[in-house]
XYZ file of C-alpha atoms in Angstrom:
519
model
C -99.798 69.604 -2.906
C -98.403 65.692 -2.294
C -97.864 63.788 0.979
C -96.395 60.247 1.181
C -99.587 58.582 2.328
C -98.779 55.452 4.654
C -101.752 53.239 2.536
C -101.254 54.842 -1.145
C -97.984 56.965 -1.394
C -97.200 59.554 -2.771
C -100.615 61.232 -3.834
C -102.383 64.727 -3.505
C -102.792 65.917 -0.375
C -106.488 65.904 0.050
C -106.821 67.490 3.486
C -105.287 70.570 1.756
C -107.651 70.270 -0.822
C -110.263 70.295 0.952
C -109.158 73.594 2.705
C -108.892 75.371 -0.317
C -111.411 74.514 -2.963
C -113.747 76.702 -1.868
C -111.603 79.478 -3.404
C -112.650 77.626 -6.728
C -116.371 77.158 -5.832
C -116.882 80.614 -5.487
C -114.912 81.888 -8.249
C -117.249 80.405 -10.677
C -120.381 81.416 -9.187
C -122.640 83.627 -8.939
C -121.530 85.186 -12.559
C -120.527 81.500 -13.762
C -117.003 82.715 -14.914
C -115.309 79.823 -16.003
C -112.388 81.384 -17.298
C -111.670 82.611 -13.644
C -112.434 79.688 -12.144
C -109.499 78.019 -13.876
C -106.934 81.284 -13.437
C -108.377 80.699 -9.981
C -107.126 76.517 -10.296
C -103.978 77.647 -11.553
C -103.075 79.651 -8.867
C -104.191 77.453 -5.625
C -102.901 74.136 -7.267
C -99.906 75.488 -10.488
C -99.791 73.453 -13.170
C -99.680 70.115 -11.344
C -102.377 68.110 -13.739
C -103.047 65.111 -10.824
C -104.032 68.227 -8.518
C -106.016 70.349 -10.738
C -107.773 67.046 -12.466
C -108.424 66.093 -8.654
C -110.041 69.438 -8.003
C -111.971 69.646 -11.152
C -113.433 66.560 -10.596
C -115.238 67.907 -7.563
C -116.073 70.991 -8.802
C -117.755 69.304 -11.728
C -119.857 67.368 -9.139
C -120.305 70.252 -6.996
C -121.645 71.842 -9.775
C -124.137 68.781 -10.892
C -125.790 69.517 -7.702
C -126.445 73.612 -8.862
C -127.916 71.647 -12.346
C -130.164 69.917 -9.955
C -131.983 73.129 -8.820
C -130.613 72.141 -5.276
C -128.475 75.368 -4.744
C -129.035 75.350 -1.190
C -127.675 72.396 -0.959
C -125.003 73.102 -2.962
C -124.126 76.305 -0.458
C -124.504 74.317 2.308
C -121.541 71.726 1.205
C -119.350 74.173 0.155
C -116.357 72.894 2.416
C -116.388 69.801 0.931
C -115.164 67.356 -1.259
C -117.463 65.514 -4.216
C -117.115 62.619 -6.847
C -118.362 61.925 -10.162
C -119.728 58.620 -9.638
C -120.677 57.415 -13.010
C -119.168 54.794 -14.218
C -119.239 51.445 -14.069
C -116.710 48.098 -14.631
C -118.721 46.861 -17.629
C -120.863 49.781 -19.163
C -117.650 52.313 -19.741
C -119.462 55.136 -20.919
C -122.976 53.737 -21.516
C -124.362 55.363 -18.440
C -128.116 53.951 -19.715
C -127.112 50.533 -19.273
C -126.062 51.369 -15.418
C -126.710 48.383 -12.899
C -126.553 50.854 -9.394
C -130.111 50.501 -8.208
C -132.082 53.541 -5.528
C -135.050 52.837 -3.877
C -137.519 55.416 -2.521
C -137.599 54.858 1.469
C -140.793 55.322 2.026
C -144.241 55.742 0.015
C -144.219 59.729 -0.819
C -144.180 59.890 -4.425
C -142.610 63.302 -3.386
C -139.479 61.347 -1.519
C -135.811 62.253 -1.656
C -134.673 59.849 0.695
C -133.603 56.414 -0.904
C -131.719 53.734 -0.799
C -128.069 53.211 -3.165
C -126.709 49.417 -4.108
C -124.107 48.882 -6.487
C -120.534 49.279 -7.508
C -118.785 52.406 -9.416
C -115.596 51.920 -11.085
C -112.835 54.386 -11.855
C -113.907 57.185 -10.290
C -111.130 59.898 -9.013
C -110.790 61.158 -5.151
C -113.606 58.621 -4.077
C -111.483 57.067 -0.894
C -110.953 60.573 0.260
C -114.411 62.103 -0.473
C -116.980 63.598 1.618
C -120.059 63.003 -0.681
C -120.701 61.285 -3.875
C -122.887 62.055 -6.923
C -124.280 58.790 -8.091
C -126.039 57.564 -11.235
C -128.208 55.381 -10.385
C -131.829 53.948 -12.004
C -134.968 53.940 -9.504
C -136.410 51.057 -11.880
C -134.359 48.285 -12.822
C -136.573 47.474 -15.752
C -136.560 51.311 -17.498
C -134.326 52.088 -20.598
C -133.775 55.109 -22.104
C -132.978 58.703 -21.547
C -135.512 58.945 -18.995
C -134.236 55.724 -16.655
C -131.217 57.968 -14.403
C -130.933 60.087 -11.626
C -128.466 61.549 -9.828
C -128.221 61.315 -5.909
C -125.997 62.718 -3.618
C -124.403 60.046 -1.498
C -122.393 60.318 1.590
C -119.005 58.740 1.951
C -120.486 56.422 4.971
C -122.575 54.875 2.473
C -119.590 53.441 0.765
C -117.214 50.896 1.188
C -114.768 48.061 0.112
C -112.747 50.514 -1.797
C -110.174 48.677 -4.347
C -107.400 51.411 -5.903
C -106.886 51.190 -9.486
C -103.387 51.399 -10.845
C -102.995 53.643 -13.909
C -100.168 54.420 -15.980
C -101.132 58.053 -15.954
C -102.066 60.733 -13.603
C -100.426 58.144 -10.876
C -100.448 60.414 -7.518
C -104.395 60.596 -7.987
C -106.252 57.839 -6.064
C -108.925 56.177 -8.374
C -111.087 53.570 -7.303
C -113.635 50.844 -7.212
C -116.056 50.747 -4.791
C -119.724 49.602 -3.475
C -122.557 51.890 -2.409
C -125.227 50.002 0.085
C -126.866 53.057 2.231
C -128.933 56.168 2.085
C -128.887 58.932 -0.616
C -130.602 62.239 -1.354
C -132.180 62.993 -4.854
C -130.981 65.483 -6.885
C -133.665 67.266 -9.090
C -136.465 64.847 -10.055
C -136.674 61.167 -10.424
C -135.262 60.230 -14.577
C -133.940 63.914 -14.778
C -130.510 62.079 -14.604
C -128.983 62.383 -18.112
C -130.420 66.336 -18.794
C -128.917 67.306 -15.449
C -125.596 65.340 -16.657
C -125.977 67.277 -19.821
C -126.045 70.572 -18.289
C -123.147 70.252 -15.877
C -121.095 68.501 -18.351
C -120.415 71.293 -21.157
C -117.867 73.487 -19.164
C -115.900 69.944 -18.111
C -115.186 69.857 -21.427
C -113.151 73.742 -21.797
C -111.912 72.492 -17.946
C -110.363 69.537 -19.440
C -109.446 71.225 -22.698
C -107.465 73.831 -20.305
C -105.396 71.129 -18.243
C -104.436 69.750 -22.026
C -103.492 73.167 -23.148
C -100.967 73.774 -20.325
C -99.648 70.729 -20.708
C -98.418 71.552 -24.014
C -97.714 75.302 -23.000
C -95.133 73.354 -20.301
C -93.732 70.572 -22.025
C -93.136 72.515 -25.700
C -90.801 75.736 -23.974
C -89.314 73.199 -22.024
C -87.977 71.338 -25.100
C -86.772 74.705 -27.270
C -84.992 75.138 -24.155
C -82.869 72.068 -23.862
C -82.629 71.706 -27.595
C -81.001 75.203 -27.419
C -78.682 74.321 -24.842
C -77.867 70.675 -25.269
C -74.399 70.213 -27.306
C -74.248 67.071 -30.284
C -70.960 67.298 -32.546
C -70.163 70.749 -30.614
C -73.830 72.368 -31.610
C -76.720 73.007 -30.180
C -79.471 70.704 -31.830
C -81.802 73.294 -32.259
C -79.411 74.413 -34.472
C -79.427 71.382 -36.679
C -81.987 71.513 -39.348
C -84.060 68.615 -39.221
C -84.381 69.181 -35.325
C -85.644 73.026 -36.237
C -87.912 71.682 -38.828
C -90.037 69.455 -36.333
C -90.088 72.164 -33.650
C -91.122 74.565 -35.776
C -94.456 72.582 -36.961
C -94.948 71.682 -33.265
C -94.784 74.804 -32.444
C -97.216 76.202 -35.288
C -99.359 73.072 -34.280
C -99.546 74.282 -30.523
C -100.361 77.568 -31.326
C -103.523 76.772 -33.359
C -104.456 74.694 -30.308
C -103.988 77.601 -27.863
C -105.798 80.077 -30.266
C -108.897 77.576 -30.696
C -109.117 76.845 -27.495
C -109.016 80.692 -26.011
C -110.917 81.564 -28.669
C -113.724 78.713 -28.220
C -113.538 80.341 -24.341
C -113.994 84.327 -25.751
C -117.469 82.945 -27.582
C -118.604 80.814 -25.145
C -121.311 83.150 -24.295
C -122.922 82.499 -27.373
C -124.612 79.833 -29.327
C -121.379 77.909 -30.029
C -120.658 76.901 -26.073
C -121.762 73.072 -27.145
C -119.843 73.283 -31.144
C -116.750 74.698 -29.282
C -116.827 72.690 -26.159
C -117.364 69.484 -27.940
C -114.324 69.954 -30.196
C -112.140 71.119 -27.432
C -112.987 67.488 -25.620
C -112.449 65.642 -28.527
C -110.499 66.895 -31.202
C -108.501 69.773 -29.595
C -107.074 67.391 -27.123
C -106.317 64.398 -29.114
C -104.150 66.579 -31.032
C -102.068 67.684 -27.834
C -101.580 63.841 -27.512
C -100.066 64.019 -30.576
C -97.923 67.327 -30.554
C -96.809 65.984 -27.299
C -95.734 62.987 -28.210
C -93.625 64.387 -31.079
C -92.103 67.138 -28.814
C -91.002 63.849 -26.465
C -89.473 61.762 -29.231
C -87.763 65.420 -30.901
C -86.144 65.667 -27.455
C -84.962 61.859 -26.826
C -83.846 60.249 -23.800
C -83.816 63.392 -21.312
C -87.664 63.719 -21.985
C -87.981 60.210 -20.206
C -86.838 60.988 -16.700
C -89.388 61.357 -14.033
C -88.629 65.336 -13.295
C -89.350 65.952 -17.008
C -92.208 67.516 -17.693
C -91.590 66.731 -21.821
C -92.121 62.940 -21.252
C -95.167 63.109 -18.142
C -97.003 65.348 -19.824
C -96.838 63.843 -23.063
C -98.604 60.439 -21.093
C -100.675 62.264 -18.316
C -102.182 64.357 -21.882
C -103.784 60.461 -22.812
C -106.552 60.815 -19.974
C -107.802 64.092 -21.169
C -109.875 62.925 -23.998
C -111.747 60.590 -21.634
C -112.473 61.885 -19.251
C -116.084 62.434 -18.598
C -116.861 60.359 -22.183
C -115.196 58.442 -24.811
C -114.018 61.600 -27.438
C -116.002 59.417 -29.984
C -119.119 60.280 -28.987
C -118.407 63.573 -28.963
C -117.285 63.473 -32.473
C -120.509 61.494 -33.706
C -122.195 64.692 -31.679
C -120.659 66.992 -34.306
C -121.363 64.700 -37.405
C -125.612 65.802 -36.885
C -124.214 69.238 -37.751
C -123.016 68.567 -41.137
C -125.842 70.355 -43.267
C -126.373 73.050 -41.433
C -122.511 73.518 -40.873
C -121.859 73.394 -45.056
C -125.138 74.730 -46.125
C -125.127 77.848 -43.713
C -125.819 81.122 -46.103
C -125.437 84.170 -42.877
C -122.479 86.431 -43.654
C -120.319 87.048 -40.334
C -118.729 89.453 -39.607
C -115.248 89.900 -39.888
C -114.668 93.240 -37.527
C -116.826 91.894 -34.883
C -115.594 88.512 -34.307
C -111.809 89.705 -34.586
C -112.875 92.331 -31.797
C -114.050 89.540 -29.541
C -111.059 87.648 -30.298
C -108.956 90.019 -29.507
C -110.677 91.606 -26.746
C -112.374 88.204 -25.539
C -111.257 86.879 -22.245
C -111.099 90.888 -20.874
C -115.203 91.181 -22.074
C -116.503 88.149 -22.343
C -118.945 86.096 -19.917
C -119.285 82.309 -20.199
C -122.823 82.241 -20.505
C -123.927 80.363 -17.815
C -124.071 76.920 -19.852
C -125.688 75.160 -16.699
C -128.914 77.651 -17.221
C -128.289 78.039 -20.893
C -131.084 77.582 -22.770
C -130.208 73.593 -24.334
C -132.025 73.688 -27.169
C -130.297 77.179 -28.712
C -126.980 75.467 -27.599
C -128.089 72.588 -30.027
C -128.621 74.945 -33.021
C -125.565 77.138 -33.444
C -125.985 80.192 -35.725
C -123.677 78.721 -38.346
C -122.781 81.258 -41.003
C -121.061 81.138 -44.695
C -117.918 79.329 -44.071
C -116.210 79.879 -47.694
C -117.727 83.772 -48.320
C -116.175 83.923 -44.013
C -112.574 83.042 -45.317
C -112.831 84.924 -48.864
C -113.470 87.979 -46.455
C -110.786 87.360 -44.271
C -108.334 88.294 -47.434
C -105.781 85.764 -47.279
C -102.689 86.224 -49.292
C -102.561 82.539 -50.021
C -104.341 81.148 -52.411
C -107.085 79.286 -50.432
C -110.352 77.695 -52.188
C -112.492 77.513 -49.197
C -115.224 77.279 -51.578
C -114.048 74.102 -53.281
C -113.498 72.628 -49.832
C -117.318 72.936 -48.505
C -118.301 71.795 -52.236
C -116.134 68.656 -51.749
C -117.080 68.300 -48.139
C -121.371 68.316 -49.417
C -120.308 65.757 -52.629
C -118.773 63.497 -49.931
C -121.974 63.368 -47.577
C -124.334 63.198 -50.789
C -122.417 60.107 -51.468
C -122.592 58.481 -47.846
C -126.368 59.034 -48.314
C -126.953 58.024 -51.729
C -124.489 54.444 -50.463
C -126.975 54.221 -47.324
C -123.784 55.121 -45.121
C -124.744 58.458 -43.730
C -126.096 56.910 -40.130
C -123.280 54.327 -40.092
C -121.054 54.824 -36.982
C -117.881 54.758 -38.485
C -118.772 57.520 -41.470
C -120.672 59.775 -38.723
C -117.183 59.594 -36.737
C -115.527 60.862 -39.777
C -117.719 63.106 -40.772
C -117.704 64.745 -37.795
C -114.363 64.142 -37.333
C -113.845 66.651 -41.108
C -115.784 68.882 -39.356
C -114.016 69.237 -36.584
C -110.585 69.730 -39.512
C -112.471 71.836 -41.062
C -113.209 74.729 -38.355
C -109.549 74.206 -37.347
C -108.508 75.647 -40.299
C -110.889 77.901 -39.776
C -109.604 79.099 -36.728
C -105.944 79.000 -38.007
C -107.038 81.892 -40.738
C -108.808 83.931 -37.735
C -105.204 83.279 -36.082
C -103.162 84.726 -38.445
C -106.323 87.904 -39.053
C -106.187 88.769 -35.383
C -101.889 88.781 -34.674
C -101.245 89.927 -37.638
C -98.179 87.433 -37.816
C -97.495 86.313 -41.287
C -95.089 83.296 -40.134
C -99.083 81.987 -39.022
C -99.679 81.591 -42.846
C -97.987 78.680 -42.694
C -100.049 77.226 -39.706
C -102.860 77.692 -42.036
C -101.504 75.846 -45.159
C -100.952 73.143 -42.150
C -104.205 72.950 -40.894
C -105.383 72.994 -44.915
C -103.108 69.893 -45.673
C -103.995 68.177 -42.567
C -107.308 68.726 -43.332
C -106.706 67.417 -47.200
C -104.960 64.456 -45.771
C -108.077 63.117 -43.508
C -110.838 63.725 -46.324
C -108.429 61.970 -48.907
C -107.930 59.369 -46.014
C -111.999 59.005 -46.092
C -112.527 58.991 -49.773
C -109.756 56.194 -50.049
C -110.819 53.714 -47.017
C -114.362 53.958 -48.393
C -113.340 53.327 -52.233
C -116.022 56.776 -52.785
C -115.876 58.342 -56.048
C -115.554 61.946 -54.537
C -112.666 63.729 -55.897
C -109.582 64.153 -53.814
C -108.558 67.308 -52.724
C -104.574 68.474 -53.369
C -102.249 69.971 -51.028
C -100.902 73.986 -50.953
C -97.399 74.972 -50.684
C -95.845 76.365 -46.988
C -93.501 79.403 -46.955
C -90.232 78.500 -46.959
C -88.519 78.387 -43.157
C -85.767 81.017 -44.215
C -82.457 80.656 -42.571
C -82.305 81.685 -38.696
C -79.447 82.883 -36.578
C -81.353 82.704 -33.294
C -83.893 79.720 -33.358
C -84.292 79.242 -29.759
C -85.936 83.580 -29.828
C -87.723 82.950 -32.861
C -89.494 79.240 -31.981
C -90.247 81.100 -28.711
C -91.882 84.454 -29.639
C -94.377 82.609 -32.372
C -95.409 80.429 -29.427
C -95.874 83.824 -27.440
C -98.022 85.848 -29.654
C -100.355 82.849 -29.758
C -100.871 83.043 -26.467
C -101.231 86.237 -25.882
C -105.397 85.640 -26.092
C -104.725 84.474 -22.864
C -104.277 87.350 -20.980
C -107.139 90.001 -20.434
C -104.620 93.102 -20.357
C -101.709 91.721 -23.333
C -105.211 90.719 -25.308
C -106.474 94.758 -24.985
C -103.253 96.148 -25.193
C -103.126 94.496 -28.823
């Protein structure tokens, strides 16, 4: 997967994969089964996150062309390697305000051919690249939504390549570079940012996946050496204090691994955008954080370079960026609030723990590049408190004081005139985002029928307490605060290591087709 390369060093070996990400091209279409896809990744390239970032960066562009309309084109490059060539040294994220100029080479207001000038910055695999997908504006002057498009760019167009050193993800080869040569069109002329839109939903579960088996590495790893490591002639898994952390990182990582195969088992419904967006944002800044703990738990060990405990804990940090600042996707969330709290439907409890369960072995993704966009912007929200009263508990759980607080505290941004402010949209959307975590936590301990998972939902409730109390505070509101719930106590154990391990397991059982039906 890595060769010692004579101008970079030691990086992924993009001749082999080249060779073999067709495999991945095809296992995604023609159904669009994204779940395979990645079981596909994980087989060709392990769980090596410099190669499968590398390949899922050209798969994403691969699959910008299919959101063009151009699948012929798309067929015809199959073999080949692709970029996403969006950014730019001084715009970040703010694709709009993109300075790389195309120009129409000739006078057929039905042209494809043009002409690319500018720079990109940052952009992964670009050196070793066949083609490029570039955005780029066709009129200097336009603004808005309707100013990009995307064109496919060869790799002889390009040149004066400058590697970026990063502290992360360091055997991928990212770069600056110019563009001054011919390009093809992709869709129409300032259909840019809707095809971006479409191809950019299942980057966010692709990303969201690499995060997830970061933690499912790095977390085993560390019960491991705690349970075999030797401090004052014991094991310091052994030591209380040491099995108090693991234990909430492990309750911590298996809420992540149940929302995020559980965001994948309803992705063929109305919630692919919801899901997806809180899986790039939320879902893996809290890996970032789990991981971190689970480095500083284990200590000095977790430092060396052939530990996965301390490189995945700092490879985890490019996750949340990677195809957008995870602040806009939380502002995204925030336009949901009063349809998310004020939602009356009743769900069903039967039905959605038989897709849980069942999920990855009968699901379909959906398609989200032909999804319909504007059902994927209206999710069929339903009663969130009357959801969790039916899920029967045996905690004592007012969900229904927690959407009541949750409405006082946005009638109050809007009555102060600080509803549309950034910084209360981010949080509101943010408390969103804590509040369907909890939600998922319940639906977590309904479907394994695990009771030590109460105690990942009183958690998820605290955690949840602890931001809104956070927001009420910084912002001097008059909402009241909220007040904590009691865990379970963490009864005495006389095999940690076996017990740490097998919670971990049952949460991931969802994400296995056959240990999901044999359930």
């Amino acid at each position: 997967m890595y060769i010692n390369d004579p101008q970079f060093g030691n990086i992924v070996d993009f001749d082999q994969l080249r060779q073999s990400i067709l495999h991945l091209y095809n296992a995604l279409l023609p159904d669009f089964d994204m779940h395979r896809s990645l079981q596909v990744g994980t087989e060709l390239y392990g769980d090596e996150p410099d190669v499968m970032i590398a390949a899922g960066a050209s798969m994403l562009a691969w699959m910008t062309i299919i959101a063009a309309g151009e699948d012929e084109i798309a067929e015809e490059l199959k073999d080949s390697l692709f970029t996403l060539g969006w950014t730019e040294e001084e715009i970040g994220s703010d694709l709009l305000s993109a300075s790389t100029r195309a120009a129409p080479l000739n006078d057929d207001p039905d042209c494809v051919d043009y002409h690319l000038k500018g720079r990109k910055w940052l952009i992964n695999n670009s050196y070793h690249a066949d083609y490029h997908t570039i955005v780029a504006k066709t009129d200097p002057d336009s603004s808005g939504p309707r100013s990009l498009s995307i064109f496919l760019v060869p790799q002889s167009s390009c040149k004066n390549w400058q590697r970026l050193e990063t502290h992360v993800l360091r055997r991928m080869v990212l770069t600056s570079f110019d563009i001054d040569g011919p390009g093809r069109l992709l869709g129409k002329v300032g259909h840019g940012l809707q095809i971006l839109q479409r191809m950019a939903m299942p980057s966010k579960y692709q990303c969201a996946y690499v995060g997830i088996n970061l933690l499912n590495e790095a977390i085993p790893a560390s019960i491991e050496h705690l349970s075999k490591k030797r401090i004052f002639n014991e094991n310091p898994i052994n030591f209380s204090n040491v099995l108090r952390q693991m234990y909430n990182i492990v309750m911590g990582a298996a809420v992540l691994n149940f929302i995020y195969y559980r965001a994948l088992a309803l992705s063929a419904s109305n919630f692919l955008q919801f899901h997806g967006v809180m899986l790039k944002s939320w879902l893996l800044l809290r890996a970032n954080e789990l991981l971190g703990q689970n480095l500083l738990v284990v200590g000095s060990k977790g430092f060396l370079a052939d530990s996965v405990i301390g490189r995945n804990a700092i490879d985890s940090f490019v996750l949340p960026v990677f195809d957008g600042h995870y602040t806009i996707n939380t502002l995204m969330t925030a336009k949901h609030a009063k349809r998310y709290l004020g939602a009356r439907r009743r769900a069903n409890v039967a039905e959605r723990m038989a897709t849980l369960r069942h999920g990855l072995a009968g699901s379909s993704s959906g398609d989200p590049i032909r999804a319909n966009s504007r059902v994927l912007r209206n999710p069929d929200f339903f009663d969130y408190a009357g959801y969790i009263e039916d899920l029967a508990l045996p905690i004592d759980l007012d969900a229904r004081r927690i959407v009541t607080s949750v409405q006082s505290l946005t009638d109050e941004l809007n009555h102060r005139d600080l509803a549309t402010d950034p910084e209360h949209r981010y949080k509101l959307g943010a408390l969103l985002h804590w509040m369907e975590a909890l939600l998922a936590a319940c639906e977590l301990w309904k479907a394994t029928e695990e009771d030590e998972y109460l105690n990942a939902v009183v958690m998820q409730h605290n955690a949840f307490v602890n931001q809104f109390n956070q927001v009420i505070s910084e912002s001097a509101l008059g909402t009241g605060f909220l007040p904590l719930m009691r865990q379970g106590a963490l009864r005495n154990l006389e095999a940690p290591r076996d017990f740490l391990l097998r919670l971990y397991r049952v949460a991931q059982q969802f994400s296995s087709p056959r240990e999901a039906m044999a359930k």
